[in-house]
mmCIF file of C-alpha atoms in Angstrom:
data_model
loop_
_atom_site.group_PDB
_atom_site.id
_atom_site.type_symbol
_atom_site.label_atom_id
_atom_site.label_comp_id
_atom_site.label_asym_id
_atom_site.label_seq_id
_atom_site.Cartn_x
_atom_site.Cartn_y
_atom_site.Cartn_z
ATOM 1 C CA UNK W 25 40.350 36.636 -21.657
ATOM 2 C CA UNK W 26 40.636 32.891 -22.219
ATOM 3 C CA UNK W 27 43.506 32.164 -19.791
ATOM 4 C CA UNK W 28 43.894 32.149 -16.060
ATOM 5 C CA UNK W 29 47.323 33.104 -14.728
ATOM 6 C CA UNK W 30 49.146 32.817 -11.416
ATOM 7 C CA UNK W 31 52.537 33.634 -9.945
ATOM 8 C CA UNK W 32 53.771 30.842 -7.642
ATOM 9 C CA UNK W 33 56.541 31.364 -5.090
ATOM 10 C CA UNK W 34 58.785 28.359 -4.504
ATOM 11 C CA UNK W 35 61.397 30.074 -2.345
ATOM 12 C CA UNK W 36 62.830 33.289 -1.002
ATOM 13 C CA UNK W 37 65.993 34.810 0.396
ATOM 14 C CA UNK W 38 65.611 37.271 3.235
ATOM 15 C CA UNK W 39 68.477 39.774 2.713
ATOM 16 C CA UNK W 40 69.171 40.206 -0.969
ATOM 17 C CA UNK W 41 71.237 43.279 -1.856
ATOM 18 C CA UNK W 42 69.113 45.718 -3.824
ATOM 19 C CA UNK W 43 72.285 46.842 -5.620
ATOM 20 C CA UNK W 44 71.975 43.565 -7.566
ATOM 21 C CA UNK W 45 68.531 44.598 -8.782
ATOM 22 C CA UNK W 46 69.165 48.212 -9.788
ATOM 23 C CA UNK W 47 72.212 49.431 -11.700
ATOM 24 C CA UNK W 48 74.431 52.054 -10.021
ATOM 25 C CA UNK W 49 72.671 51.842 -6.635
ATOM 26 C CA UNK W 50 75.407 50.659 -4.217
ATOM 27 C CA UNK W 51 73.677 51.911 -1.065
ATOM 28 C CA UNK W 52 70.135 50.682 -1.753
ATOM 29 C CA UNK W 53 70.096 48.286 1.196
ATOM 30 C CA UNK W 54 68.514 44.829 1.335
ATOM 31 C CA UNK W 55 65.135 43.262 0.710
ATOM 32 C CA UNK W 56 63.367 39.912 0.849
ATOM 33 C CA UNK W 57 63.417 38.506 -2.658
ATOM 34 C CA UNK W 58 61.051 35.751 -3.788
ATOM 35 C CA UNK W 59 61.820 33.098 -6.409
ATOM 36 C CA UNK W 60 58.770 32.441 -8.574
ATOM 37 C CA UNK W 61 57.433 30.900 -11.766
ATOM 38 C CA UNK W 62 54.202 31.372 -13.703
ATOM 39 C CA UNK W 63 51.241 29.090 -14.332
ATOM 40 C CA UNK W 64 48.870 29.743 -17.265
ATOM 41 C CA UNK W 65 45.780 27.633 -17.874
ATOM 42 C CA UNK W 66 43.024 27.533 -20.482
ATOM 43 C CA UNK W 67 40.303 24.969 -20.942
ATOM 44 C CA UNK W 68 42.730 22.649 -22.725
ATOM 45 C CA UNK W 69 46.259 23.833 -21.947
ATOM 46 C CA UNK W 70 48.506 23.852 -18.866
ATOM 47 C CA UNK W 71 51.559 26.036 -19.346
ATOM 48 C CA UNK W 72 54.479 26.958 -17.103
ATOM 49 C CA UNK W 73 56.474 30.135 -17.550
ATOM 50 C CA UNK W 74 59.850 28.966 -16.212
ATOM 51 C CA UNK W 75 60.243 26.028 -13.864
ATOM 52 C CA UNK W 76 62.226 27.151 -10.825
ATOM 53 C CA UNK W 77 64.891 24.885 -9.356
ATOM 54 C CA UNK W 78 65.352 22.292 -6.625
ATOM 55 C CA UNK W 79 68.961 21.745 -5.503
ATOM 56 C CA UNK W 80 69.952 21.365 -1.837
ATOM 57 C CA UNK W 81 73.528 22.508 -2.560
ATOM 58 C CA UNK W 82 72.250 25.782 -4.042
ATOM 59 C CA UNK W 83 69.810 26.188 -1.133
ATOM 60 C CA UNK W 84 72.778 25.987 1.251
ATOM 61 C CA UNK W 85 74.890 28.392 -0.790
ATOM 62 C CA UNK W 86 72.132 31.006 -0.980
ATOM 63 C CA UNK W 87 71.357 30.653 2.729
ATOM 64 C CA UNK W 88 75.017 31.257 3.556
ATOM 65 C CA UNK W 89 75.011 34.406 1.405
ATOM 66 C CA UNK W 90 71.597 35.901 2.192
ATOM 67 C CA UNK W 91 70.497 34.737 5.612
ATOM 68 C CA UNK W 92 67.085 33.162 6.164
ATOM 69 C CA UNK W 93 65.726 31.275 3.165
ATOM 70 C CA UNK W 94 62.761 29.018 2.475
ATOM 71 C CA UNK W 95 62.360 26.502 -0.368
ATOM 72 C CA UNK W 96 59.821 24.068 -1.766
ATOM 73 C CA UNK W 97 60.088 21.882 -4.859
ATOM 74 C CA UNK W 98 58.165 23.521 -7.752
ATOM 75 C CA UNK W 99 56.266 20.254 -8.328
ATOM 76 C CA UNK W 100 55.014 20.404 -4.732
ATOM 77 C CA UNK W 101 54.104 24.080 -5.123
ATOM 78 C CA UNK W 102 52.047 23.253 -8.207
ATOM 79 C CA UNK W 103 50.283 20.503 -6.262
ATOM 80 C CA UNK W 104 49.092 23.133 -3.785
ATOM 81 C CA UNK W 105 46.994 24.687 -6.570
ATOM 82 C CA UNK W 106 45.786 21.332 -7.847
ATOM 83 C CA UNK W 107 48.175 20.788 -10.772
ATOM 84 C CA UNK W 108 50.174 17.595 -11.225
ATOM 85 C CA UNK W 109 53.525 17.633 -13.008
ATOM 86 C CA UNK W 110 52.175 15.274 -15.691
ATOM 87 C CA UNK W 111 49.455 17.789 -16.625
ATOM 88 C CA UNK W 112 51.928 20.417 -17.783
ATOM 89 C CA UNK W 113 51.978 20.324 -21.592
ATOM 90 C CA UNK W 114 54.139 23.384 -22.330
ATOM 91 C CA UNK W 115 57.126 25.113 -20.687
ATOM 92 C CA UNK W 116 58.101 28.601 -21.817
ATOM 93 C CA UNK W 117 61.595 29.497 -20.578
ATOM 94 C CA UNK W 118 62.364 33.194 -20.324
ATOM 95 C CA UNK W 119 66.087 32.422 -20.199
ATOM 96 C CA UNK W 120 68.618 29.784 -19.189
ATOM 97 C CA UNK W 121 69.435 30.517 -15.576
ATOM 98 C CA UNK W 122 69.291 27.842 -12.876
ATOM 99 C CA UNK W 123 66.419 29.446 -10.969
ATOM 100 C CA UNK W 124 64.281 29.627 -14.118
ATOM 101 C CA UNK W 125 65.235 26.439 -15.951
ATOM 102 C CA UNK W 126 66.373 24.140 -13.193
ATOM 103 C CA UNK W 127 63.389 21.764 -13.074
ATOM 104 C CA UNK W 128 62.598 21.167 -16.730
ATOM 105 C CA UNK W 129 63.135 17.430 -16.246
ATOM 106 C CA UNK W 130 60.410 17.336 -13.565
ATOM 107 C CA UNK W 131 57.744 17.852 -16.238
ATOM 108 C CA UNK W 132 58.115 14.915 -18.618
ATOM 109 C CA UNK W 133 55.105 15.644 -20.847
ATOM 110 C CA UNK W 134 55.906 19.278 -21.606
ATOM 111 C CA UNK W 135 57.131 20.729 -24.886
ATOM 112 C CA UNK W 136 59.803 23.337 -24.087
ATOM 113 C CA UNK W 137 60.175 26.679 -25.895
ATOM 114 C CA UNK W 138 63.224 28.936 -25.596
ATOM 115 C CA UNK W 139 65.022 31.352 -27.905
ATOM 116 C CA UNK W 140 67.633 29.693 -30.116
ATOM 117 C CA UNK W 141 69.927 32.654 -29.452
ATOM 118 C CA UNK W 142 69.861 31.868 -25.702
ATOM 119 C CA UNK W 143 71.038 28.292 -26.179
ATOM 120 C CA UNK W 144 73.574 28.978 -28.920
ATOM 121 C CA UNK W 145 75.184 31.828 -26.980
ATOM 122 C CA UNK W 146 75.359 29.678 -23.856
ATOM 123 C CA UNK W 147 77.036 26.817 -25.708
ATOM 124 C CA UNK W 148 79.497 29.244 -27.312
ATOM 125 C CA UNK W 149 80.273 30.787 -23.911
ATOM 126 C CA UNK W 150 81.113 27.372 -22.415
ATOM 127 C CA UNK W 151 83.885 27.050 -25.025
ATOM 128 C CA UNK W 152 85.583 30.288 -24.066
ATOM 129 C CA UNK W 153 88.537 30.474 -21.628
ATOM 130 C CA UNK W 154 87.862 30.274 -17.894
ATOM 131 C CA UNK W 155 88.237 34.027 -17.516
ATOM 132 C CA UNK W 156 84.829 34.391 -19.221
ATOM 133 C CA UNK W 157 83.075 32.299 -16.519
ATOM 134 C CA UNK W 158 80.756 35.198 -15.696
ATOM 135 C CA UNK W 159 78.796 34.407 -18.861
ATOM 136 C CA UNK W 160 77.876 30.915 -17.668
ATOM 137 C CA UNK W 161 77.938 31.276 -13.885
ATOM 138 C CA UNK W 162 74.183 31.242 -13.300
ATOM 139 C CA UNK W 163 73.192 28.977 -16.191
ATOM 140 C CA UNK W 164 71.552 25.559 -16.104
ATOM 141 C CA UNK W 165 74.444 23.555 -17.498
ATOM 142 C CA UNK W 166 72.501 20.544 -18.742
ATOM 143 C CA UNK W 167 69.689 22.433 -20.461
ATOM 144 C CA UNK W 168 71.023 22.068 -24.055
ATOM 145 C CA UNK W 169 71.224 18.289 -23.636
ATOM 146 C CA UNK W 170 67.780 18.167 -22.035
ATOM 147 C CA UNK W 171 66.324 20.034 -24.998
ATOM 148 C CA UNK W 172 67.980 17.617 -27.388
ATOM 149 C CA UNK W 173 66.405 14.650 -25.611
ATOM 150 C CA UNK W 174 62.779 15.828 -25.509
ATOM 151 C CA UNK W 175 60.201 17.767 -27.562
ATOM 152 C CA UNK W 176 61.513 21.319 -27.757
ATOM 153 C CA UNK W 177 61.434 24.355 -30.047
ATOM 154 C CA UNK W 178 64.312 26.793 -30.385
ATOM 155 C CA UNK W 179 62.565 30.029 -31.320
ATOM 156 C CA UNK W 180 63.895 32.634 -33.739
ATOM 157 C CA UNK W 181 62.252 35.823 -32.542
ATOM 158 C CA UNK W 182 58.502 36.229 -32.107
ATOM 159 C CA UNK W 183 56.475 32.987 -31.883
ATOM 160 C CA UNK W 184 53.074 31.745 -30.748
ATOM 161 C CA UNK W 185 53.326 28.409 -28.913
ATOM 162 C CA UNK W 186 49.581 28.312 -28.200
ATOM 163 C CA UNK W 187 46.494 30.414 -29.058
ATOM 164 C CA UNK W 188 46.601 33.623 -27.063
ATOM 165 C CA UNK W 189 50.250 33.139 -26.043
ATOM 166 C CA UNK W 190 53.104 35.034 -27.662
ATOM 167 C CA UNK W 191 56.875 34.929 -27.126
ATOM 168 C CA UNK W 192 58.702 38.203 -27.698
ATOM 169 C CA UNK W 193 62.510 38.349 -27.729
ATOM 170 C CA UNK W 194 64.491 40.605 -25.410
ATOM 171 C CA UNK W 195 67.921 40.059 -26.950
ATOM 172 C CA UNK W 196 71.065 41.305 -25.219
ATOM 173 C CA UNK W 197 69.255 42.468 -22.089
ATOM 174 C CA UNK W 198 69.407 40.249 -18.999
ATOM 175 C CA UNK W 199 70.878 37.494 -21.188
ATOM 176 C CA UNK W 200 71.752 37.171 -24.862
ATOM 177 C CA UNK W 201 68.521 35.394 -25.734
ATOM 178 C CA UNK W 202 66.006 36.432 -23.091
ATOM 179 C CA UNK W 203 62.311 36.511 -23.973
ATOM 180 C CA UNK W 204 59.052 37.589 -22.366
ATOM 181 C CA UNK W 205 55.709 35.774 -22.476
ATOM 182 C CA UNK W 206 52.568 37.683 -23.398
ATOM 183 C CA UNK W 207 49.175 36.220 -22.397
ATOM 184 C CA UNK W 208 45.976 37.309 -24.133
ATOM 185 C CA UNK W 209 47.758 40.473 -25.265
ATOM 186 C CA UNK W 210 47.275 41.682 -21.696
ATOM 187 C CA UNK W 211 49.815 40.235 -19.264
ATOM 188 C CA UNK W 212 53.597 40.147 -19.763
ATOM 189 C CA UNK W 213 55.668 37.650 -17.814
ATOM 190 C CA UNK W 214 58.960 39.531 -17.809
ATOM 191 C CA UNK W 215 61.420 36.912 -16.558
ATOM 192 C CA UNK W 216 64.421 38.738 -15.125
ATOM 193 C CA UNK W 217 64.063 41.786 -17.327
ATOM 194 C CA UNK W 218 62.058 43.242 -14.471
ATOM 195 C CA UNK W 219 63.172 42.381 -10.950
ATOM 196 C CA UNK W 220 61.054 44.960 -9.189
ATOM 197 C CA UNK W 221 58.273 47.333 -10.125
ATOM 198 C CA UNK W 222 60.817 50.055 -9.334
ATOM 199 C CA UNK W 223 62.741 49.101 -12.464
ATOM 200 C CA UNK W 224 59.761 50.490 -14.420
ATOM 201 C CA UNK W 225 58.192 52.968 -11.988
ATOM 202 C CA UNK W 226 61.449 54.575 -10.880
ATOM 203 C CA UNK W 227 63.310 54.313 -7.608
ATOM 204 C CA UNK W 228 61.602 57.470 -6.465
ATOM 205 C CA UNK W 229 58.279 56.627 -8.120
ATOM 206 C CA UNK W 230 59.007 59.264 -10.752
ATOM 207 C CA UNK W 231 58.811 57.034 -13.821
ATOM 208 C CA UNK W 232 62.536 57.215 -14.512
ATOM 209 C CA UNK W 233 63.516 53.714 -15.667
ATOM 210 C CA UNK W 234 66.017 52.002 -13.344
ATOM 211 C CA UNK W 235 67.999 49.446 -15.369
ATOM 212 C CA UNK W 236 68.460 45.947 -14.000
ATOM 213 C CA UNK W 237 71.912 45.360 -12.527
ATOM 214 C CA UNK W 238 72.541 41.661 -13.188
ATOM 215 C CA UNK W 239 72.898 41.486 -16.960
ATOM 216 C CA UNK W 240 75.152 40.281 -19.755
ATOM 217 C CA UNK W 241 73.634 42.818 -22.139
ATOM 218 C CA UNK W 242 73.699 46.608 -21.952
ATOM 219 C CA UNK W 243 71.759 49.128 -19.941
ATOM 220 C CA UNK W 244 70.969 51.060 -23.149
ATOM 221 C CA UNK W 245 69.468 47.965 -24.776
ATOM 222 C CA UNK W 246 67.406 47.245 -21.669
ATOM 223 C CA UNK W 247 66.111 50.832 -21.544
ATOM 224 C CA UNK W 248 64.801 50.587 -25.084
ATOM 225 C CA UNK W 249 63.268 47.189 -24.424
ATOM 226 C CA UNK W 250 61.634 48.333 -21.175
ATOM 227 C CA UNK W 251 60.183 51.365 -22.917
ATOM 228 C CA UNK W 252 58.746 49.173 -25.690
ATOM 229 C CA UNK W 253 57.321 46.764 -23.125
ATOM 230 C CA UNK W 254 55.640 49.578 -21.199
ATOM 231 C CA UNK W 255 54.194 50.951 -24.415
ATOM 232 C CA UNK W 256 52.766 47.505 -25.242
ATOM 233 C CA UNK W 257 50.758 47.524 -21.964
ATOM 234 C CA UNK W 258 49.616 51.113 -22.282
ATOM 235 C CA UNK W 259 51.924 52.208 -19.464
ATOM 236 C CA UNK W 260 50.106 50.000 -16.931
ATOM 237 C CA UNK W 261 52.997 48.568 -14.892
ATOM 238 C CA UNK W 262 50.636 46.155 -13.138
ATOM 239 C CA UNK W 263 50.330 44.231 -16.391
ATOM 240 C CA UNK W 264 54.046 43.415 -16.294
ATOM 241 C CA UNK W 265 54.668 40.393 -14.078
ATOM 242 C CA UNK W 266 58.064 40.010 -12.319
ATOM 243 C CA UNK W 267 59.283 36.824 -10.653
ATOM 244 C CA UNK W 268 61.478 38.386 -7.940
ATOM 245 C CA UNK W 269 59.119 41.061 -6.552
ATOM 246 C CA UNK W 270 57.402 40.629 -3.189
ATOM 247 C CA UNK W 271 54.983 43.445 -3.956
ATOM 248 C CA UNK W 272 53.009 41.168 -6.266
ATOM 249 C CA UNK W 273 51.394 39.660 -3.147
ATOM 250 C CA UNK W 274 49.834 43.062 -2.476
ATOM 251 C CA UNK W 275 48.959 44.019 -6.062
ATOM 252 C CA UNK W 276 46.993 40.853 -6.792
ATOM 253 C CA UNK W 277 44.654 38.602 -4.796
ATOM 254 C CA UNK W 278 47.073 36.299 -3.001
ATOM 255 C CA UNK W 279 47.530 33.843 -0.184
ATOM 256 C CA UNK W 280 50.337 32.863 2.128
ATOM 257 C CA UNK W 281 50.871 29.135 2.690
ATOM 258 C CA UNK W 282 51.787 27.681 6.049
ATOM 259 C CA UNK W 283 55.525 27.716 5.187
ATOM 260 C CA UNK W 284 55.476 31.420 4.314
ATOM 261 C CA UNK W 285 55.427 31.000 0.524
ATOM 262 C CA UNK W 286 52.803 32.749 -1.590
ATOM 263 C CA UNK W 287 50.552 32.420 -4.614
ATOM 264 C CA UNK W 288 49.159 35.403 -6.520
ATOM 265 C CA UNK W 289 46.140 35.126 -8.789
ATOM 266 C CA UNK W 290 46.812 37.435 -11.722
ATOM 267 C CA UNK W 291 43.749 36.695 -13.835
ATOM 268 C CA UNK W 292 40.859 34.254 -13.617
ATOM 269 C CA UNK W 293 39.094 33.270 -16.854
ATOM 270 C CA UNK W 294 35.381 32.590 -16.932
ATOM 271 C CA UNK W 295 34.571 29.193 -15.501
ATOM 272 C CA UNK W 296 37.921 28.740 -13.794
ATOM 273 C CA UNK W 297 38.062 28.242 -10.043
ATOM 274 C CA UNK W 298 40.186 30.441 -7.782
ATOM 275 C CA UNK W 299 43.178 28.769 -6.111
ATOM 276 C CA UNK W 300 43.430 31.447 -3.412
ATOM 277 C CA UNK W 301 42.084 29.843 -0.242
ATOM 278 C CA UNK W 302 39.004 31.543 1.127
ATOM 279 C CA UNK W 303 39.816 34.036 3.862
ATOM 280 C CA UNK W 304 43.566 34.055 3.150
ATOM 281 C CA UNK W 305 43.753 36.665 0.432
ATOM 282 C CA UNK W 306 46.157 39.528 1.037
ATOM 283 C CA UNK W 307 45.861 41.437 -2.243
ATOM 284 C CA UNK W 308 43.188 43.619 -3.734
#
């Protein structure tokens, strides 16, 4: 493999209702939920999968809803693994929600890729009556204007923004124009089309797919997409990378920073140096 890949945690909420992660599970309790983004590096490319967010007002709102939280600016989190914001040359947005597209403007040298369907459906939704506010509630409102003011590509379906990197659409699942990011035909950054490994492994570990709960698409569409995604990785759930799953810290070599946030090292290409501090790994 020619790319190294990491999952970087920039925040968490301590008591997130699991009923928001799994459809039709009103008594599933609570869990600590991380907020993460992906970093992919080759010898000549520095790519982010999503950008996280940094907004004190949203921090306060989420703390009021979910108890203890912890936050760090994604730029500062990247600095912990030796990456400066100016080094990022490409941003691949899985979808337009604030916690995935909230810091695009913090990376001035990056070319941004997102599905055209995601942006066009968002813009159309903003023109609908207020009773349709659910469609835009979690979106990054200024993203269309940001894309108009900087190098950006609105993708129509499958695309390859860099050698070894492929974008695959997941239309009408979590959002109208969601996409996943495939690295070296091995790893799949799933965005919010997988919240937890249980979505794919089953709530009882029985392999029965558990549809995501927070969605503007349909459960039936998600089931078909999830099945296709699993087939593409040969049924190996570990190759599907979620951004809101604390179990990644145990499934991959990882470290916990002094503020309680984590980094997981998914894959290390030949010649690349590990960012997991010696003696602090918690994964296998």
